[in-house]
XYZ file of N, CA and C in Angstrom:
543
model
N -8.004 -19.503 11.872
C -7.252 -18.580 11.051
C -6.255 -17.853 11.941
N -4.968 -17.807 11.267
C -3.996 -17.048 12.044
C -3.403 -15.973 11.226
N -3.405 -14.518 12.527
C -2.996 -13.370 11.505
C -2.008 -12.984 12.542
N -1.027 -12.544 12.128
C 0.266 -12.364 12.883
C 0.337 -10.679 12.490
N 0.202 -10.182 13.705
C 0.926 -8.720 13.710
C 2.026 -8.536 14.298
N 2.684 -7.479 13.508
C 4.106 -6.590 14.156
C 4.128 -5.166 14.087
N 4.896 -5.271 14.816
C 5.204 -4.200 14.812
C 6.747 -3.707 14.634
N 7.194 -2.510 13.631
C 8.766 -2.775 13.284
C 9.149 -1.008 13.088
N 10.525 -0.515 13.662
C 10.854 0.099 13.455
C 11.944 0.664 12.712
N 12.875 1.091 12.810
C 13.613 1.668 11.330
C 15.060 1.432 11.513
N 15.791 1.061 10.758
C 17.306 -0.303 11.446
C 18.308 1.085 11.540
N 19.639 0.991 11.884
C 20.538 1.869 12.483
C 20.319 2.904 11.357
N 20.445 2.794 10.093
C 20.885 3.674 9.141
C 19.593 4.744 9.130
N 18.597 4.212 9.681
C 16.745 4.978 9.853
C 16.460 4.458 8.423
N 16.957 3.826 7.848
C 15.812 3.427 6.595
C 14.631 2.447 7.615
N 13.317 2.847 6.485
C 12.333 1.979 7.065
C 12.524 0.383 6.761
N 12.239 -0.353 7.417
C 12.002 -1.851 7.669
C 10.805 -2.378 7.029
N 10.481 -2.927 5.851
C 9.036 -2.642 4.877
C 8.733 -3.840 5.153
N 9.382 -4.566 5.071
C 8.704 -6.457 4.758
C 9.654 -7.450 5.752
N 8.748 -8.698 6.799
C 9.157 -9.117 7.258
C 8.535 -10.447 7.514
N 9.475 -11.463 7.318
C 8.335 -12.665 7.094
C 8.621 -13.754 7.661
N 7.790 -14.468 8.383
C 7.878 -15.395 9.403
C 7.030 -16.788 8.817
N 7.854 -17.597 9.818
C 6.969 -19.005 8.979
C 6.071 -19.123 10.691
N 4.884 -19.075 11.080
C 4.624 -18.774 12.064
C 4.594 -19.910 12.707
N 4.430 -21.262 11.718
C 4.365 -22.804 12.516
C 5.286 -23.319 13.063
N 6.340 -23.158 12.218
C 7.859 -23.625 13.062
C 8.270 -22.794 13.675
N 8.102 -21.363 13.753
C 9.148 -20.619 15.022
C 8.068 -20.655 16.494
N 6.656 -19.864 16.033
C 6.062 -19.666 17.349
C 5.646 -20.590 18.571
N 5.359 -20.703 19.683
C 5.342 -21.415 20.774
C 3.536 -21.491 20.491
N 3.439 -23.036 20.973
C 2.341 -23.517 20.773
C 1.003 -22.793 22.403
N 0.101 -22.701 21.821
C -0.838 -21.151 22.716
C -0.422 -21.401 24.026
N -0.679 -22.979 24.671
C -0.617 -23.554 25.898
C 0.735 -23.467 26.997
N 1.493 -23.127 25.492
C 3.209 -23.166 26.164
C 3.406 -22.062 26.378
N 2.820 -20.529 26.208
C 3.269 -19.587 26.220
C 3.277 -18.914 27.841
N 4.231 -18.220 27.912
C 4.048 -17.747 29.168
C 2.845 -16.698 29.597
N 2.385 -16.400 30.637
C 1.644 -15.348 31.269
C 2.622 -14.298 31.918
N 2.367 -13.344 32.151
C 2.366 -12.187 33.487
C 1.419 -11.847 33.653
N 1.564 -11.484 34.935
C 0.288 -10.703 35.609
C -0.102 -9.259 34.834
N -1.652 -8.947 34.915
C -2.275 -7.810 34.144
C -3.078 -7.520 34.075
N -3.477 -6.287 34.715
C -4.802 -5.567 35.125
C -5.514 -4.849 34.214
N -6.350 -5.496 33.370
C -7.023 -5.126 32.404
C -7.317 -3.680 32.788
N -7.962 -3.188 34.058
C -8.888 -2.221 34.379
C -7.806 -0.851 33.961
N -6.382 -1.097 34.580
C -5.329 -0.447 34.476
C -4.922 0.064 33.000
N -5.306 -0.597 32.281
C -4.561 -0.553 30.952
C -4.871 0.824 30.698
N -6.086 1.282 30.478
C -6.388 2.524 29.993
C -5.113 4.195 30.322
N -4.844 3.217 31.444
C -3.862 4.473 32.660
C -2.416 4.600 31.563
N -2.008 3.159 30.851
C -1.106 2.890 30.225
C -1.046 3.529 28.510
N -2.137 3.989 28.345
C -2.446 4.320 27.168
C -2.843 3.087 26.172
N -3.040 1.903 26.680
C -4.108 0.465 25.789
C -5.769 0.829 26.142
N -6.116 1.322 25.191
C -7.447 1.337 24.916
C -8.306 -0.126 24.095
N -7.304 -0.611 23.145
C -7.605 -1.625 22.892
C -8.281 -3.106 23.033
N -8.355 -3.240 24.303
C -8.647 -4.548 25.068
C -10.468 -4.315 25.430
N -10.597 -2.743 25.570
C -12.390 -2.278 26.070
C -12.828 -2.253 24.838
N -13.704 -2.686 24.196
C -14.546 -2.099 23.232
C -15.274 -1.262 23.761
N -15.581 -1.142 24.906
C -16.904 0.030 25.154
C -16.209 1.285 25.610
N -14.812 1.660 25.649
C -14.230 2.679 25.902
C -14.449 3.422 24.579
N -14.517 4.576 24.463
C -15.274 5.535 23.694
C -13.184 5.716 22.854
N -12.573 5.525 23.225
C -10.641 5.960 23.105
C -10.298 4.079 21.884
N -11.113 3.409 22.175
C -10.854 2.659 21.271
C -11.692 2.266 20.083
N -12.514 2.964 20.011
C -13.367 2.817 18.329
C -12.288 3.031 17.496
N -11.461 4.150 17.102
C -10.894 4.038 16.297
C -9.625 2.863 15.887
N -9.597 2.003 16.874
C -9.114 0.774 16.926
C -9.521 -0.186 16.616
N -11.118 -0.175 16.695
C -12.257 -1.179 16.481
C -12.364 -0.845 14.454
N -12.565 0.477 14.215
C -12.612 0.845 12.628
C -11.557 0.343 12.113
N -10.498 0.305 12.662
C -9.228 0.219 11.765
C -8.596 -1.381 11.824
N -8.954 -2.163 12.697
C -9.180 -4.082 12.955
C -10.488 -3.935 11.519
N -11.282 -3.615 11.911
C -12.822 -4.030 11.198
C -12.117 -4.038 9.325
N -11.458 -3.003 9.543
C -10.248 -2.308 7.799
C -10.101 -3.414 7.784
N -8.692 -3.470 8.033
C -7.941 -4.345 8.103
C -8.222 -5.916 7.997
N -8.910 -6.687 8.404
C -9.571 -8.064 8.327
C -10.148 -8.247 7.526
N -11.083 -7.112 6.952
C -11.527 -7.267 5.430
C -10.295 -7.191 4.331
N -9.677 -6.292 4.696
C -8.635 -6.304 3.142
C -7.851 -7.771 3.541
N -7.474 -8.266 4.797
C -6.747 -9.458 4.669
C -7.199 -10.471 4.391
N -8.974 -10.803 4.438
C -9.535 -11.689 3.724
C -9.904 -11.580 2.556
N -9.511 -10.375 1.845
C -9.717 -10.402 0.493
C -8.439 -10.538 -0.289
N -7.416 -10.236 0.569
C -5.812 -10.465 -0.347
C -5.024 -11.130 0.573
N -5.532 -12.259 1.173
C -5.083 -13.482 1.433
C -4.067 -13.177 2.445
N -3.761 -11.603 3.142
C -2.676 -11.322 4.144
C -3.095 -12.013 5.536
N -1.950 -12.568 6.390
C -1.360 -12.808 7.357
C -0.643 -12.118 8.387
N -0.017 -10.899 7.764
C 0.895 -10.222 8.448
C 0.613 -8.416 8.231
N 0.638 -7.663 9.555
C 0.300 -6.499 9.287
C 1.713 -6.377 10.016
N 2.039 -4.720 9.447
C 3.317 -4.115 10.165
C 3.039 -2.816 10.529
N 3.537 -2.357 11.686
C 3.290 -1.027 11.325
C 4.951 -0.120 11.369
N 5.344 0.458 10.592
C 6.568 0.980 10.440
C 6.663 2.382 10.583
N 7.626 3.022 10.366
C 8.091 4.277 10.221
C 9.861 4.891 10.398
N 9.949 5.422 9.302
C 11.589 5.495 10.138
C 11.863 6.759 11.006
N 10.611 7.851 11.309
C 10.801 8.622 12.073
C 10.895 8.032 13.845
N 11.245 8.447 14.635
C 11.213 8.064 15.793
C 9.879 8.823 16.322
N 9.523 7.981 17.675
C 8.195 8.964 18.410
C 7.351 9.446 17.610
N 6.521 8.721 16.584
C 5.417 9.192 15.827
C 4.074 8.019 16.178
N 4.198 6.974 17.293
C 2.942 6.770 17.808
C 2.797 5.204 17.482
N 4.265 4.403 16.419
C 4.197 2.906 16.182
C 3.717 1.988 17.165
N 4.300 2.295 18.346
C 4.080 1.556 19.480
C 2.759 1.382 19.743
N 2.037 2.750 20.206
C 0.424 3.398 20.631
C 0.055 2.385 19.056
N -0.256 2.877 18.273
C -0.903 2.183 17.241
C -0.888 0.672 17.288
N 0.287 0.000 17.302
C 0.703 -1.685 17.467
C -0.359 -1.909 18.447
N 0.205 -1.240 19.734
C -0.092 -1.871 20.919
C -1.923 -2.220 20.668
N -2.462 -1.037 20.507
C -3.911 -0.507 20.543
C -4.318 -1.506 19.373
N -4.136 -1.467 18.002
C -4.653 -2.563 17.003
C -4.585 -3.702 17.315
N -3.191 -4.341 17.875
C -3.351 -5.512 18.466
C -3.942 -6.073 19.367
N -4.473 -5.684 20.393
C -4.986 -5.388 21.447
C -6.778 -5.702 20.866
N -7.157 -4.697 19.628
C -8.643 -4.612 19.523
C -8.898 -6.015 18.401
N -7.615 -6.247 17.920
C -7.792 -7.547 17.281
C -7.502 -9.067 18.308
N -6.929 -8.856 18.907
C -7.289 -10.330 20.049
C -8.391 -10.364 20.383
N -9.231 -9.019 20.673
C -10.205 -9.609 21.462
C -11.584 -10.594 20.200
N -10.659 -10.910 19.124
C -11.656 -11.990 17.812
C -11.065 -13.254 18.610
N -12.495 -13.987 19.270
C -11.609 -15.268 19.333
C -11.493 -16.289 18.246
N -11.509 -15.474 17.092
C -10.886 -17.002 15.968
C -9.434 -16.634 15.214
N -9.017 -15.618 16.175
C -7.727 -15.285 15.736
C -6.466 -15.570 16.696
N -5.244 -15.804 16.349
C -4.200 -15.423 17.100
C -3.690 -14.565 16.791
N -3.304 -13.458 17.650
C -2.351 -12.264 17.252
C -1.415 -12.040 18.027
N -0.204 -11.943 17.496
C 1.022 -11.882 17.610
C 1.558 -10.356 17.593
N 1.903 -10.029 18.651
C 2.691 -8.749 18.675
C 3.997 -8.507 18.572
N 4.743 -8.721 17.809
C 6.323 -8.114 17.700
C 6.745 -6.884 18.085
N 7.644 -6.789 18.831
C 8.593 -5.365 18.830
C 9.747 -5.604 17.650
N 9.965 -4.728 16.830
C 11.120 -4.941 16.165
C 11.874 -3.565 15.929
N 11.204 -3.040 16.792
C 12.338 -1.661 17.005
C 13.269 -1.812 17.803
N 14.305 -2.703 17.683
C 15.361 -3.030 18.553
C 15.854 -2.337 19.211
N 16.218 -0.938 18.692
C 16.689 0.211 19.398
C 16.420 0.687 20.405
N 14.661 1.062 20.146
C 14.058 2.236 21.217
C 12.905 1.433 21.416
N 12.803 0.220 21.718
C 11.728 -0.561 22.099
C 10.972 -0.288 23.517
N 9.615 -0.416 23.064
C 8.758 0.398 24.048
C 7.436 -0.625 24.198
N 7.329 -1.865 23.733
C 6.006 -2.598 23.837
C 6.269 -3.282 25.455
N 7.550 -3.392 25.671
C 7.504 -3.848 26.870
C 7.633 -3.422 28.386
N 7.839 -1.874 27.680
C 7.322 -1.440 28.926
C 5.954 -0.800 28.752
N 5.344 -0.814 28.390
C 4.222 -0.104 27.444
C 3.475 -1.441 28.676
N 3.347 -2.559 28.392
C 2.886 -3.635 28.956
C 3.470 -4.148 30.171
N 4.588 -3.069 30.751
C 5.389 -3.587 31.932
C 5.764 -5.372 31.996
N 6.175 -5.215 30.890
C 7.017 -7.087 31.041
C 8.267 -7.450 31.261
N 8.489 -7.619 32.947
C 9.670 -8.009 32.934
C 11.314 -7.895 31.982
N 11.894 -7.387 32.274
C 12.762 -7.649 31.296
C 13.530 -9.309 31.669
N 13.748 -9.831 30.375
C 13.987 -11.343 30.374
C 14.793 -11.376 28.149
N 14.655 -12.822 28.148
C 15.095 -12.939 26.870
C 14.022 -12.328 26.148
N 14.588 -11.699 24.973
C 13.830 -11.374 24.065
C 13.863 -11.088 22.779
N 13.250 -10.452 21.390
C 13.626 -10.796 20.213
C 14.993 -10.599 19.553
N 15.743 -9.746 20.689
C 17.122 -9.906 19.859
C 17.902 -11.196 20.113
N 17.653 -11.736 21.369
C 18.396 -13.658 21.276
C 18.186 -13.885 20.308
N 16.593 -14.273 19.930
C 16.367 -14.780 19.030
C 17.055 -14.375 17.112
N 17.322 -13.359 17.232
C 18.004 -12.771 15.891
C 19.348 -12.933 15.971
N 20.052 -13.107 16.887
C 21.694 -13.232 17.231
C 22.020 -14.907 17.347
N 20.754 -15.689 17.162
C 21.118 -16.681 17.290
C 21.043 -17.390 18.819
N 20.551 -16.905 19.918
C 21.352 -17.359 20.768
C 20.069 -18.056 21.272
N 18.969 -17.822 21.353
C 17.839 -18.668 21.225
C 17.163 -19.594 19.797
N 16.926 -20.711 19.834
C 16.663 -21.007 18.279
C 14.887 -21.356 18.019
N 14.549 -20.671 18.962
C 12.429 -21.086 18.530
C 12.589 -19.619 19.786
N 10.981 -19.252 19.551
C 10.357 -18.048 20.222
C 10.143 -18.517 21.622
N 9.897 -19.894 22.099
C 9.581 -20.156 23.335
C 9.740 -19.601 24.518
N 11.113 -18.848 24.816
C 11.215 -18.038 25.827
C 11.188 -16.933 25.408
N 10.363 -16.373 24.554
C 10.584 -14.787 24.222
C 9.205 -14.433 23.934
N 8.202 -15.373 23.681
C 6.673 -15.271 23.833
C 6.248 -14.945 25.083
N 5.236 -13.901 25.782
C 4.422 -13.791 26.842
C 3.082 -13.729 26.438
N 1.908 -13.557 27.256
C 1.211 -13.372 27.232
C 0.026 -12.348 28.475
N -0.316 -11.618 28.297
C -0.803 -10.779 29.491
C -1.866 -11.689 30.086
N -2.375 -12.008 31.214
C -3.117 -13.210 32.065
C -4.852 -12.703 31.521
N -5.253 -13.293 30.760
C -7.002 -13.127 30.608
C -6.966 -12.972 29.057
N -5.926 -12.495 28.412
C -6.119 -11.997 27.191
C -5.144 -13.125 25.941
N -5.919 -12.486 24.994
C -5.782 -13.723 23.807
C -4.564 -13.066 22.883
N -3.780 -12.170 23.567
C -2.627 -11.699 22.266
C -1.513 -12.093 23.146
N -0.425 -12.539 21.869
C 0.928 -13.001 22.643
C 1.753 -11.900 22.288
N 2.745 -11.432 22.842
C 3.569 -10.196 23.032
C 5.026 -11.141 22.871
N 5.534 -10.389 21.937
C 7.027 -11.516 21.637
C 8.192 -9.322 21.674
N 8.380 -9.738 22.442
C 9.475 -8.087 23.291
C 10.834 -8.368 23.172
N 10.735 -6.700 22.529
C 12.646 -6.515 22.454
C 12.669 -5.687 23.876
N 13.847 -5.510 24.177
C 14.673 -4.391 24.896
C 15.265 -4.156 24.705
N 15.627 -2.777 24.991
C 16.391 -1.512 24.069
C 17.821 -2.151 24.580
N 18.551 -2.273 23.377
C 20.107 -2.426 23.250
C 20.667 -1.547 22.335
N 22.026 -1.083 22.375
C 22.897 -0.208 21.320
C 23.402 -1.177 20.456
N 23.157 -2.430 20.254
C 23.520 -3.729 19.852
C 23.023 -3.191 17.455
N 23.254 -4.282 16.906
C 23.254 -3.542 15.700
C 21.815 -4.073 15.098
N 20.847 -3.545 14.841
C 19.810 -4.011 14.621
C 19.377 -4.256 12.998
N 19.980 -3.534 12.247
C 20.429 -3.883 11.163
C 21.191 -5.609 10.523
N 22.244 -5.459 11.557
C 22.370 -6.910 11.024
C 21.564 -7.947 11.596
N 20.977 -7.948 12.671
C 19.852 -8.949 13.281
C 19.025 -8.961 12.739
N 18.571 -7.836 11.848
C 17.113 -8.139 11.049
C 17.712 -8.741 9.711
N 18.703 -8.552 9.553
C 19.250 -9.049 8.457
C 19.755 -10.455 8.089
N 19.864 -11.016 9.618
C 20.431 -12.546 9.602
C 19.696 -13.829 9.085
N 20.182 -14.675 9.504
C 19.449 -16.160 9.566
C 18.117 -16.243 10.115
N 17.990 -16.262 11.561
C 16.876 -16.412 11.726
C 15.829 -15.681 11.287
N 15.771 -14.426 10.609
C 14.463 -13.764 10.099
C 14.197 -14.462 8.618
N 14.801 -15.984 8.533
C 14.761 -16.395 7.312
C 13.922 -17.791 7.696
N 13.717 -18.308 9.045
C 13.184 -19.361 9.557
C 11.429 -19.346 9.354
């Protein structure tokens, strides 16, 4: 079973970003192909990812809210969680990062982390990943599959697909072609 999370923030005008839909077979990179970086589980906590420990006392409420969540998506057939907001700095990131995080560690899942706050994107440094290509190629066209824009942190079962912050128009990138693939 595959459940694809994102995470999405609010396009130039600050309206919220509600619905976003991916065909996950033809765009995403197959598990084996995805890249690694290096990543110190022990560290994470320092980073504010509680997510990855279950026995850290800072991620139960991560563990309650996966445990939610997987039930309502096996009862209404969902695939895709988002978490939105069009305020800025109200915790999308912390929340993404942390849910996603307590949901990889199911190994009968894949979970997929999106940044789609194009603007003020923070999953990748949140996870210190290199800056390299990332989901805005892919929305501008200039990449045509996720392959170079998928990572993965080294030990762990969630793939991290990262924007970096551009003044670029995020509105029309969420709006284009490829968020139609």
């Amino acid at each position: 079973m595959n459940y694809t999370f994102t995470h999405q923030g609010s396009n130039v005008a600050g309206e919220n970003i509600s619905q976003v839909e991916f065909s996950a077979p033809r765009i995403f990179p197959p598990g084996p192909a995805i890249r690694s970086f290096p990543w110190d589980a022990e560290a994470a906590p320092a980073k504010g990812l509680f997510g990855f420990n279950s026995r850290d006392m800072r991620s139960r409420s991560f563990n309650l809210l996966r445990t939610r969540l997987l039930k309502l998506a096996q009862a209404k057939g969902w695939r895709l969680f988002g978490v939105a907001s069009a305020t800025p700095r109200v915790g999308k990131s912390f929340i993404s990062a942390n849910l996603a995080a307590a949901l990889s560690r199911n190994s009968e899942l894949d979970v997929y982390l999106l940044d789609f706050d194009l603007r003020r994107s923070s999953i990748a440094s949140t996870f210190e990943i290199e800056k390299s290509e990332g989901l805005q190629q892919y929305l501008s066209g200039e990449l045509l599959t996720l392959d170079r824009v998928a990572v993965r942190p080294e030990g762990e079962r969630l793939t991290i697909l990262p924007s970096f912050r551009s003044a670029g128009h995020s509105s029309e990138l969420l709006a284009g072609k490829p968020m139609n693939r």
